[in-house]
Coordinates of C-alpha atoms and ligand atoms in Angstrom, one line a residue:
M1 CA -81.9 -65.9 77.8
K2 CA -84.7 -64.6 77.7
F3 CA -88.4 -66.0 78.6
I4 CA -91.3 -66.7 77.7
D5 CA -94.2 -67.8 79.1
T6 CA -96.9 -70.6 79.0
R7 CA -100.6 -68.7 78.2
G8 CA -98.3 -66.7 75.1
L9 CA -99.2 -63.0 75.6
D10 CA -96.9 -61.9 77.5
S11 CA -94.6 -60.1 74.1
S12 CA -92.0 -59.0 76.6
R13 CA -89.0 -60.9 76.6
P14 CA -87.9 -60.5 80.0
S15 CA -85.0 -61.7 81.7
F16 CA -83.9 -63.5 84.4
S17 CA -83.5 -61.3 87.0
E18 CA -86.7 -59.5 85.4
V19 CA -89.3 -62.6 85.5
L20 CA -87.9 -63.0 89.7
L21 CA -88.4 -60.0 90.8
R22 CA -92.3 -60.0 88.4
G23 CA -93.6 -63.9 89.1
I24 CA -96.3 -64.5 87.1
A25 CA -96.5 -62.8 83.9
D26 CA -98.5 -60.5 81.5
G27 CA -101.9 -63.0 80.7
G28 CA -101.9 -65.2 83.8
G29 CA -98.7 -67.5 82.1
L30 CA -95.8 -68.8 84.0
Y31 CA -92.4 -67.6 82.6
L32 CA -90.0 -69.9 80.9
P33 CA -86.6 -69.8 79.7
E34 CA -87.2 -70.0 76.0
T35 CA -84.0 -73.2 75.4
L36 CA -83.1 -75.3 78.3
P37 CA -79.8 -76.6 78.1
Y38 CA -79.1 -79.3 77.4
F39 CA -76.3 -81.8 78.5
S40 CA -75.9 -85.1 76.0
D41 CA -72.7 -86.4 77.6
F42 CA -73.9 -86.8 81.3
K43 CA -69.4 -87.6 82.1
Q44 CA -69.3 -83.2 81.1
L45 CA -71.1 -83.2 84.8
D46 CA -69.6 -86.7 86.1
A47 CA -66.7 -84.3 86.0
L48 CA -68.5 -82.2 89.3
R49 CA -67.8 -84.8 91.6
S50 CA -65.1 -83.5 93.1
S51 CA -66.8 -80.2 93.1
N52 CA -69.6 -79.3 96.3
Y53 CA -73.3 -78.1 95.8
A54 CA -72.8 -74.6 95.3
E55 CA -70.3 -75.2 92.7
R56 CA -72.9 -78.1 90.4
G57 CA -75.2 -74.9 91.6
A58 CA -73.3 -72.7 89.7
Y59 CA -72.5 -74.6 86.8
I60 CA -76.2 -75.3 86.6
Y61 CA -76.9 -71.8 86.7
N62 CA -74.8 -71.1 84.1
A63 CA -75.2 -72.8 81.7
F64 CA -79.0 -71.2 81.5
N65 CA -76.8 -68.6 80.3
I66 CA -78.6 -65.8 83.3
D67 CA -78.2 -62.0 83.3
I68 CA -75.9 -62.8 86.1
E69 CA -72.4 -63.2 86.1
A70 CA -71.0 -66.1 87.3
N71 CA -68.9 -64.8 89.5
D72 CA -71.3 -63.1 91.6
T73 CA -73.7 -66.7 90.8
L74 CA -70.5 -69.5 92.7
R75 CA -71.1 -66.3 95.3
M76 CA -74.6 -66.8 96.3
M77 CA -74.8 -69.9 95.5
Q78 CA -71.9 -70.7 98.8
K79 CA -73.4 -68.1 100.5
A80 CA -77.5 -70.8 100.2
Y81 CA -75.5 -73.6 99.8
G82 CA -73.1 -72.7 102.7
N83 CA -73.1 -73.6 106.5
Q84 CA -76.1 -73.2 107.4
F85 CA -76.9 -76.9 107.1
D86 CA -76.4 -79.6 108.8
D87 CA -75.0 -81.8 106.2
H88 CA -72.1 -80.5 103.9
R89 CA -73.3 -82.8 101.3
I90 CA -76.4 -80.3 101.2
A91 CA -78.9 -82.7 99.3
P92 CA -77.2 -86.6 100.5
V93 CA -78.7 -89.4 99.3
V94 CA -79.0 -92.4 101.5
S95 CA -79.4 -96.1 100.1
L96 CA -81.7 -98.3 102.3
D97 CA -80.6 -100.8 99.4
A98 CA -79.0 -102.0 96.2
N99 CA -81.9 -99.8 94.4
T100 CA -83.6 -97.4 96.7
H101 CA -82.4 -94.7 97.5
M102 CA -83.3 -91.5 99.5
L103 CA -82.6 -88.1 98.2
E104 CA -82.9 -86.5 101.6
L105 CA -84.3 -82.6 100.9
W106 CA -84.3 -81.6 104.4
H107 CA -80.6 -80.2 105.8
G108 CA -81.6 -76.8 105.7
P109 CA -82.2 -74.3 108.6
T110 CA -85.9 -75.3 108.3
S111 CA -85.8 -78.9 107.8
A112 CA -88.4 -79.2 105.3
F113 CA -87.4 -79.1 101.1
K114 CA -88.5 -75.8 101.5
D115 CA -84.7 -74.2 102.3
M116 CA -84.0 -75.6 98.8
A117 CA -85.4 -72.9 96.8
L118 CA -85.8 -70.9 99.8
Q119 CA -82.3 -70.4 100.7
C120 CA -81.6 -70.0 97.1
M121 CA -84.0 -67.5 96.0
P122 CA -84.3 -64.8 97.8
R123 CA -80.6 -64.0 97.3
F124 CA -80.7 -63.9 93.7
F125 CA -83.7 -62.3 94.4
S126 CA -82.1 -59.3 96.4
F127 CA -79.4 -58.7 93.5
S128 CA -81.5 -58.3 90.8
I129 CA -83.5 -55.1 93.5
K130 CA -80.5 -53.6 93.8
R131 CA -79.4 -54.2 90.5
G132 CA -82.6 -52.7 88.7
L133 CA -82.7 -49.6 91.6
A134 CA -79.1 -48.9 90.6
S135 CA -80.0 -48.2 87.3
G136 CA -83.2 -47.2 87.5
S137 CA -85.1 -49.8 85.9
L138 CA -86.7 -49.8 89.8
S139 CA -87.7 -47.5 91.6
R140 CA -89.3 -49.1 95.4
D141 CA -87.8 -51.7 97.8
L142 CA -90.4 -55.4 97.4
L143 CA -92.4 -55.8 100.4
I144 CA -93.6 -59.6 100.0
L145 CA -96.6 -60.9 101.8
V146 CA -97.1 -65.2 102.2
A147 CA -99.8 -67.1 103.5
T148 CA -98.8 -70.5 105.1
S149 CA -99.7 -73.6 106.3
G150 CA -96.5 -74.0 107.9
D151 CA -93.4 -75.3 105.9
T152 CA -93.4 -72.2 103.4
G153 CA -94.1 -69.3 105.9
S154 CA -90.6 -70.2 107.7
A155 CA -88.6 -71.2 105.3
A156 CA -89.7 -67.6 103.4
L157 CA -88.7 -66.1 107.1
A158 CA -85.3 -67.7 107.0
G159 CA -84.5 -66.9 103.2
F160 CA -85.4 -63.8 103.4
A161 CA -84.8 -62.5 107.2
H162 CA -82.3 -59.8 106.6
R163 CA -82.0 -59.7 102.8
S164 CA -81.5 -56.4 101.5
H165 CA -84.6 -54.5 99.5
T166 CA -86.9 -56.9 100.8
N167 CA -89.7 -57.4 103.7
L168 CA -91.6 -59.8 104.5
I169 CA -94.5 -60.6 106.6
V170 CA -96.2 -64.4 107.0
F171 CA -99.5 -65.1 107.6
Y172 CA -100.4 -68.6 109.4
P173 CA -104.1 -69.5 109.9
D174 CA -103.8 -69.7 114.5
G175 CA -103.7 -73.3 115.6
G176 CA -103.5 -74.9 112.2
V177 CA -99.8 -75.0 112.3
S178 CA -97.6 -77.8 114.6
D179 CA -96.3 -76.2 118.1
V180 CA -92.9 -76.5 115.7
Q181 CA -93.8 -74.7 112.8
R182 CA -95.1 -71.8 114.7
T183 CA -92.4 -71.4 116.8
Q184 CA -90.0 -71.8 114.2
M185 CA -92.5 -69.0 112.7
T186 CA -93.0 -66.8 115.9
S187 CA -89.1 -66.7 116.7
S188 CA -87.9 -64.8 113.2
L189 CA -85.4 -62.3 114.6
G190 CA -85.2 -60.6 111.2
T191 CA -86.1 -57.0 111.1
N192 CA -87.2 -56.3 108.1
V193 CA -90.1 -59.4 109.0
G194 CA -93.3 -60.2 110.7
V195 CA -95.1 -62.5 111.5
Y196 CA -99.1 -63.1 112.8
G197 CA -101.6 -65.6 113.7
V198 CA -104.9 -65.6 112.0
K199 CA -108.2 -66.4 112.9
G200 CA -109.6 -69.3 110.5
N201 CA -108.0 -71.5 107.4
F202 CA -105.6 -71.4 105.9
D203 CA -107.5 -71.0 103.1
D204 CA -109.0 -67.8 104.7
C205 CA -105.1 -66.5 105.5
Q206 CA -104.5 -66.8 101.2
R207 CA -108.3 -65.4 100.4
A208 CA -107.3 -62.5 102.4
V209 CA -103.8 -62.2 101.1
K210 CA -104.7 -62.7 97.7
E211 CA -107.6 -60.3 97.4
A212 CA -104.4 -57.0 99.1
F213 CA -102.9 -57.4 95.7
F214 CA -105.4 -56.1 94.3
N215 CA -107.0 -53.6 97.2
E216 CA -106.7 -49.8 95.7
D217 CA -106.7 -49.0 98.7
L218 CA -103.6 -49.9 99.8
Q219 CA -101.8 -50.0 96.6
A220 CA -102.4 -46.3 97.3
W221 CA -101.5 -45.7 100.4
L222 CA -98.0 -47.9 99.9
R223 CA -97.4 -45.7 97.1
E224 CA -97.9 -42.5 98.7
H225 CA -96.3 -43.3 102.7
T226 CA -94.2 -45.2 101.5
N227 CA -91.4 -47.0 99.4
L228 CA -92.6 -50.4 98.9
Q229 CA -94.5 -52.1 96.3
L230 CA -96.4 -55.7 97.8
S231 CA -94.7 -58.6 95.9
S232 CA -94.5 -62.9 96.3
A233 CA -92.4 -65.1 96.0
N234 CA -94.8 -68.1 95.5
S235 CA -93.5 -71.3 94.3
I236 CA -94.9 -70.7 90.8
N237 CA -91.6 -68.3 90.1
W238 CA -89.3 -69.4 88.8
G239 CA -86.1 -68.4 90.0
R240 CA -87.8 -70.6 93.2
L241 CA -88.4 -74.3 90.0
M242 CA -84.5 -72.7 88.8
P243 CA -83.0 -74.3 92.6
Q244 CA -85.4 -77.4 92.4
I245 CA -83.2 -78.8 89.1
I246 CA -80.2 -78.8 90.7
Y247 CA -80.1 -81.0 93.3
Y248 CA -81.7 -84.1 90.8
F249 CA -78.4 -83.2 88.6
S250 CA -76.3 -83.7 91.7
A251 CA -78.1 -86.8 92.8
I252 CA -76.9 -88.1 89.8
I253 CA -73.4 -87.5 90.0
D254 CA -73.7 -88.9 93.5
L255 CA -74.8 -92.5 92.1
R256 CA -73.0 -92.5 89.2
A257 CA -69.9 -91.8 91.1
A258 CA -70.6 -95.0 94.1
G259 CA -71.6 -97.0 91.1
K260 CA -74.7 -96.6 92.2
L261 CA -76.2 -95.8 88.4
T262 CA -74.4 -96.9 85.5
D263 CA -73.9 -96.0 82.5
G264 CA -76.6 -96.7 80.1
Q265 CA -79.4 -97.1 82.9
L266 CA -81.9 -94.2 84.1
L267 CA -82.6 -93.3 88.1
D268 CA -86.8 -93.9 88.2
I269 CA -88.4 -90.8 90.6
A270 CA -90.8 -91.0 93.5
V271 CA -91.3 -87.2 94.1
P272 CA -95.0 -86.5 97.2
T273 CA -96.7 -84.0 95.3
G274 CA -98.5 -81.0 96.2
N275 CA -98.1 -78.2 93.4
F276 CA -96.0 -79.9 90.8
G277 CA -93.5 -78.2 91.0
N278 CA -90.5 -80.3 92.8
I279 CA -91.4 -82.9 90.2
M280 CA -91.8 -80.6 87.5
A281 CA -87.7 -79.6 88.3
A282 CA -87.1 -82.8 88.0
W283 CA -88.5 -83.0 84.2
L284 CA -86.7 -80.5 83.6
A285 CA -83.4 -81.8 84.7
K286 CA -84.7 -85.5 82.2
Q287 CA -85.2 -82.7 79.1
M288 CA -82.1 -82.0 80.0
G289 CA -79.9 -84.6 80.1
A290 CA -80.0 -86.2 83.5
P291 CA -80.1 -90.7 82.7
I292 CA -84.3 -90.3 84.8
G293 CA -86.4 -92.7 83.1
R294 CA -90.1 -92.8 84.8
L295 CA -91.6 -90.1 87.7
I296 CA -93.8 -90.7 89.4
C297 CA -96.5 -88.4 91.0
A298 CA -97.2 -89.2 94.6
S299 CA -100.5 -87.9 95.4
N300 CA -102.7 -88.0 99.9
E301 CA -106.5 -87.9 99.5
N302 CA -106.5 -85.7 97.9
K303 CA -105.4 -86.5 94.6
V304 CA -106.7 -84.4 91.7
L305 CA -103.4 -84.4 89.8
A306 CA -103.2 -88.3 90.5
D307 CA -106.5 -88.9 89.4
F308 CA -105.8 -86.0 86.5
I309 CA -102.1 -87.9 85.3
N310 CA -104.4 -91.7 84.6
T311 CA -106.9 -89.6 83.0
G312 CA -106.1 -86.4 81.6
I313 CA -109.0 -85.0 83.6
Y314 CA -108.4 -82.6 85.9
D315 CA -111.8 -82.4 87.5
I316 CA -112.4 -80.1 90.9
R317 CA -115.9 -79.8 90.2
D318 CA -117.1 -80.2 93.9
R319 CA -114.5 -82.4 95.5
E320 CA -113.7 -82.2 98.2
F321 CA -110.2 -81.2 99.6
H322 CA -109.4 -84.0 102.8
M323 CA -106.8 -82.9 105.5
T324 CA -104.8 -85.2 106.2
A325 CA -101.2 -86.2 107.6
S326 CA -99.1 -84.8 104.9
P327 CA -100.7 -81.2 105.4
A328 CA -97.6 -79.5 102.7
M329 CA -99.6 -81.8 100.1
D330 CA -103.7 -80.2 100.6
I331 CA -103.7 -78.3 97.8
L332 CA -106.6 -78.6 94.8
V333 CA -105.1 -76.5 92.6
S334 CA -101.5 -77.2 90.6
S335 CA -100.0 -74.8 89.3
N336 CA -96.8 -75.8 88.3
L337 CA -98.6 -78.2 86.0
E338 CA -99.7 -75.5 83.3
R339 CA -95.8 -75.5 82.4
L340 CA -95.6 -78.8 81.8
L341 CA -98.7 -78.7 79.9
Y342 CA -96.9 -76.3 77.9
Y343 CA -94.1 -78.5 77.0
L344 CA -96.2 -81.5 76.1
A345 CA -98.8 -79.6 74.5
D346 CA -98.5 -76.0 72.9
A347 CA -99.7 -72.4 74.7
P348 CA -103.3 -72.2 72.5
R349 CA -104.5 -74.6 74.8
V350 CA -102.6 -73.4 77.4
R351 CA -105.2 -71.1 77.0
E352 CA -108.2 -72.8 76.6
W353 CA -107.4 -75.8 79.2
M354 CA -106.9 -72.6 82.5
K355 CA -110.1 -70.9 81.5
Q356 CA -112.5 -74.0 81.7
L357 CA -110.9 -75.1 84.4
R358 CA -111.5 -71.4 86.0
E359 CA -115.4 -70.8 84.9
N360 CA -116.3 -75.2 84.8
G361 CA -113.7 -75.6 87.4
I362 CA -112.9 -78.7 84.5
F363 CA -110.5 -79.6 81.9
E364 CA -110.0 -82.6 79.8
I365 CA -106.6 -83.0 77.2
D366 CA -106.3 -84.8 73.6
A367 CA -105.1 -87.9 74.0
K368 CA -102.3 -87.4 73.0
T369 CA -100.5 -85.3 75.0
L370 CA -102.2 -87.4 77.7
A371 CA -99.8 -89.9 76.0
L372 CA -97.3 -88.0 75.7
I373 CA -97.2 -87.6 79.9
Q374 CA -98.1 -91.1 80.9
R375 CA -94.7 -91.9 78.8
D376 CA -93.0 -89.9 82.3
F377 CA -95.4 -89.9 84.8
A378 CA -96.9 -92.5 86.8
A379 CA -98.9 -91.3 89.2
D380 CA -100.9 -92.3 92.7
Y381 CA -102.3 -91.5 96.0
T382 CA -102.0 -93.3 99.5
G383 CA -104.3 -92.7 101.8
N384 CA -103.7 -91.3 105.6
Q385 CA -104.1 -94.4 106.9
A386 CA -101.2 -96.5 104.9
S387 CA -99.0 -93.9 105.5
L388 CA -98.8 -94.1 108.1
D389 CA -98.2 -97.6 107.7
V390 CA -95.1 -97.1 105.9
I391 CA -93.7 -94.7 109.1
Q392 CA -93.5 -98.4 111.1
D393 CA -92.1 -101.3 107.3
C394 CA -89.0 -98.5 106.8
W395 CA -88.4 -98.1 110.4
K396 CA -88.5 -102.3 110.7
H397 CA -87.0 -102.8 108.1
Y398 CA -84.3 -100.3 107.4
H399 CA -84.7 -98.1 110.4
Y400 CA -84.6 -95.5 109.1
L401 CA -87.4 -93.0 110.4
I402 CA -89.3 -90.8 108.2
E403 CA -92.4 -88.7 108.1
P404 CA -96.1 -88.8 106.4
H405 CA -95.0 -86.7 102.8
T406 CA -92.0 -89.2 102.5
A407 CA -93.9 -92.1 103.6
I408 CA -96.3 -91.5 100.4
A409 CA -93.1 -91.6 98.0
L410 CA -92.0 -94.1 99.1
H411 CA -95.5 -95.8 99.4
T412 CA -95.8 -95.4 95.2
A413 CA -92.8 -96.0 94.3
E414 CA -92.8 -99.1 96.0
K415 CA -96.3 -100.0 93.8
H416 CA -94.9 -99.1 91.0
R417 CA -90.9 -100.4 90.8
G418 CA -89.5 -101.0 87.1
D419 CA -86.9 -102.3 86.7
N420 CA -84.4 -99.1 87.3
P421 CA -82.8 -98.1 90.4
M422 CA -85.7 -96.4 92.1
M423 CA -85.1 -92.9 94.3
V424 CA -87.4 -91.7 96.2
V425 CA -87.1 -87.5 97.0
S426 CA -87.4 -87.0 101.6
T427 CA -89.0 -84.2 101.8
A428 CA -88.3 -83.1 105.3
H429 CA -87.4 -84.0 108.8
W430 CA -89.5 -86.1 110.8
A431 CA -88.9 -84.0 113.2
K432 CA -91.6 -81.5 111.9
F433 CA -94.2 -84.6 112.1
G434 CA -93.4 -85.5 115.8
P435 CA -97.7 -86.8 116.7
N436 CA -98.2 -89.0 113.1
V437 CA -95.2 -90.0 112.9
L438 CA -95.2 -91.8 116.5
R439 CA -98.4 -93.3 115.6
G440 CA -97.4 -94.9 112.5
L441 CA -94.7 -95.8 115.3
L442 CA -97.0 -97.4 117.6
N443 CA -99.5 -98.4 115.8
I444 CA -102.6 -95.5 116.9
P445 CA -104.8 -95.4 113.4
Y446 CA -104.6 -91.9 112.4
G447 CA -106.9 -89.2 113.1
E448 CA -106.7 -90.9 117.1
D449 CA -106.0 -89.0 120.5
L450 CA -102.5 -90.2 121.7
L451 CA -103.1 -92.0 124.9
A452 CA -101.7 -91.1 128.5
P453 CA -98.6 -90.5 128.2
Y454 CA -97.7 -88.5 125.2
N455 CA -101.1 -86.8 125.0
K456 CA -99.7 -84.6 128.1
M457 CA -96.7 -83.6 126.2
T458 CA -95.8 -80.1 124.2
G459 CA -94.5 -80.7 120.3
F460 CA -90.7 -81.1 121.6
E461 CA -91.8 -83.9 124.4
L462 CA -93.0 -85.5 121.9
L463 CA -89.9 -85.4 120.1
R464 CA -87.5 -87.0 122.8
A465 CA -90.5 -89.8 122.9
I466 CA -89.3 -91.5 119.1
R467 CA -86.4 -91.3 120.1
R468 CA -86.3 -93.3 122.9
L469 CA -88.5 -95.4 120.3
A470 CA -86.7 -95.8 117.9
P471 CA -82.8 -94.9 119.6
E472 CA -81.0 -95.2 116.6
A473 CA -83.4 -92.4 114.7
A474 CA -80.7 -89.6 113.9
H475 CA -81.2 -87.0 116.8
V476 CA -83.2 -84.0 116.6
P477 CA -81.8 -81.6 114.5
N478 CA -80.4 -78.5 117.8
R479 CA -82.3 -75.7 115.1
L480 CA -84.8 -77.6 115.7
S481 CA -84.6 -78.9 119.6
S482 CA -83.4 -75.0 120.9
L483 CA -86.6 -73.7 119.7
E484 CA -88.4 -75.1 122.7
G485 CA -89.0 -72.1 125.3
A486 CA -86.8 -70.0 122.4
F487 CA -89.4 -66.8 122.6
E488 CA -91.7 -66.2 120.1
R489 CA -91.5 -62.2 118.9
Y490 CA -94.7 -62.8 117.3
Q491 CA -98.0 -63.0 119.6
K492 CA -100.2 -61.4 118.3
V493 CA -103.5 -63.3 116.3
I494 CA -105.8 -61.8 114.1
P495 CA -108.7 -61.8 112.4
A496 CA -109.3 -63.3 109.0
S497 CA -111.0 -60.4 107.8
D498 CA -109.2 -58.7 104.5
K499 CA -109.9 -55.3 106.6
D500 CA -107.6 -56.8 109.1
I501 CA -104.9 -57.7 107.3
N502 CA -104.3 -54.6 104.8
A503 CA -104.8 -52.7 109.1
Q504 CA -102.1 -55.3 110.0
I505 CA -100.1 -54.7 107.1
K506 CA -99.6 -50.9 107.1
D507 CA -99.2 -50.9 111.4
W508 CA -96.4 -52.8 110.3
I509 CA -94.9 -50.5 107.6
E510 CA -95.4 -47.6 110.4
S511 CA -93.9 -49.5 113.5
R512 CA -90.7 -50.3 110.9
A513 CA -91.1 -46.4 110.1
Y514 CA -90.6 -46.7 106.2
Ligands
PLP601 C1 -93.9 -77.8 100.1 C2 -94.1 -80.0 100.1 C3 -94.5 -80.4 98.9 C4 -95.2 -80.6 97.9 O1 -93.9 -79.9 96.5 P1 -94.7 -79.2 96.0 O2 -93.3 -78.9 94.5 O3 -95.9 -78.6 96.1 O4 -95.1 -80.4 94.7 C5 -93.9 -82.4 100.1 N1 -93.0 -82.3 100.4 C6 -93.1 -81.2 102.3 C7 -92.9 -81.2 102.6 C8 -93.1 -79.4 101.4 O5 -93.3 -79.1 102.1

């Protein structure tokens, strides 16, 4: 399998493992496989009913005909989806009623859905570097830089810690992540990782990290003094998208095995959407023959995507950036949308639209492409208060506890429910967003301070309080509760300037004697 790019500017036709290491294509486009595998009869996949998640994953990967041997792929899948998950089904489907199913993507080591990709991708990444070094097509180890608003940093640390030939430095906004998220990151034990707070917000972190990639001095210093080259592992990398296709197939295999989705029936799927990666994977699964009906794109108050799907106009001019209860969806430029536009239009139009977005902050697609998008997608947004209200409704109705991202998907699913069974994608364990789950349960308005006794509690004490209010709720995963009082190895907070970030990168490398 060779890869092409969404802008038609990269003629190098790289393989899967080359695409993994490159991330972005020459000319700024995103990589896609030249063709998608197609399963014309789902019965072929029903044969995987008694296979475990790793075997299902290897089956899907092999169908892409990647440049990695089937036995290596299976071995890595078994490591990626093994007992670091707290449910042997890895991505179980839980039914709230006969036609409402929750796909739980938070059983991994950091209790949020980015583990689904970041337990898998780093293994294939490290494997590809090793092979590249052995064959001489690569001469250096990689240093990955990540700016995070919370979930990505901890999942990347969990995925890349201890991987050979890769190193990872994470920058997070000091005071801008929850106690649980910060401790997940700062207690990381990998010897190949570093974690630093930045005095500023997420945008400041991201800007400074992006700048490092273009900083000539830093690049020259790396070439001269180290064996490292910079890389990113962000969600536009095909290697992060591909693992996400697996769970849609796996869920449908399970639903059909349980008789909850019958032959000829289609499944509608609601996805809480930020960078359009998760829902793009669902669309790819549909193209590959999975019996999927409508995809429901659920946005929060940063609703640029919902507006786009409803109007065909992507407009970020003067759009205010809202802080919300669902921070992982606080995104204005949803990078993976470019992949959908490529499939439903073509590379010349994608080039033009991306140019307009860059230059004017707006683009409008043609009516035919819009009609194609609206055939497959419905979209809507849910405000902060409504997202907290849904947490309470869902608890009362189903005795099932959810957090704000999942609540947005459930709310949007209810609004757009048709005749098909509905699957709602649950992207985080409730315990990762304790304060707002508590507001939902206690009817405390969004943005209002918690009252006594809750205002005096740490993030971990709040989780225990929630469990007293909702005793039937599943327990707090051990790996979250055990973070309480964990030794935070990384305490350093640096200013949000390019100079300080670059100095910290050098410092980290020197302290590791590279
Ligand atoms: C990252 C994330 C999302 C958004 O997923 P995209 O693939 O960026 O659309 C939703 N919910 C949670 C909890 C996340 O961490």
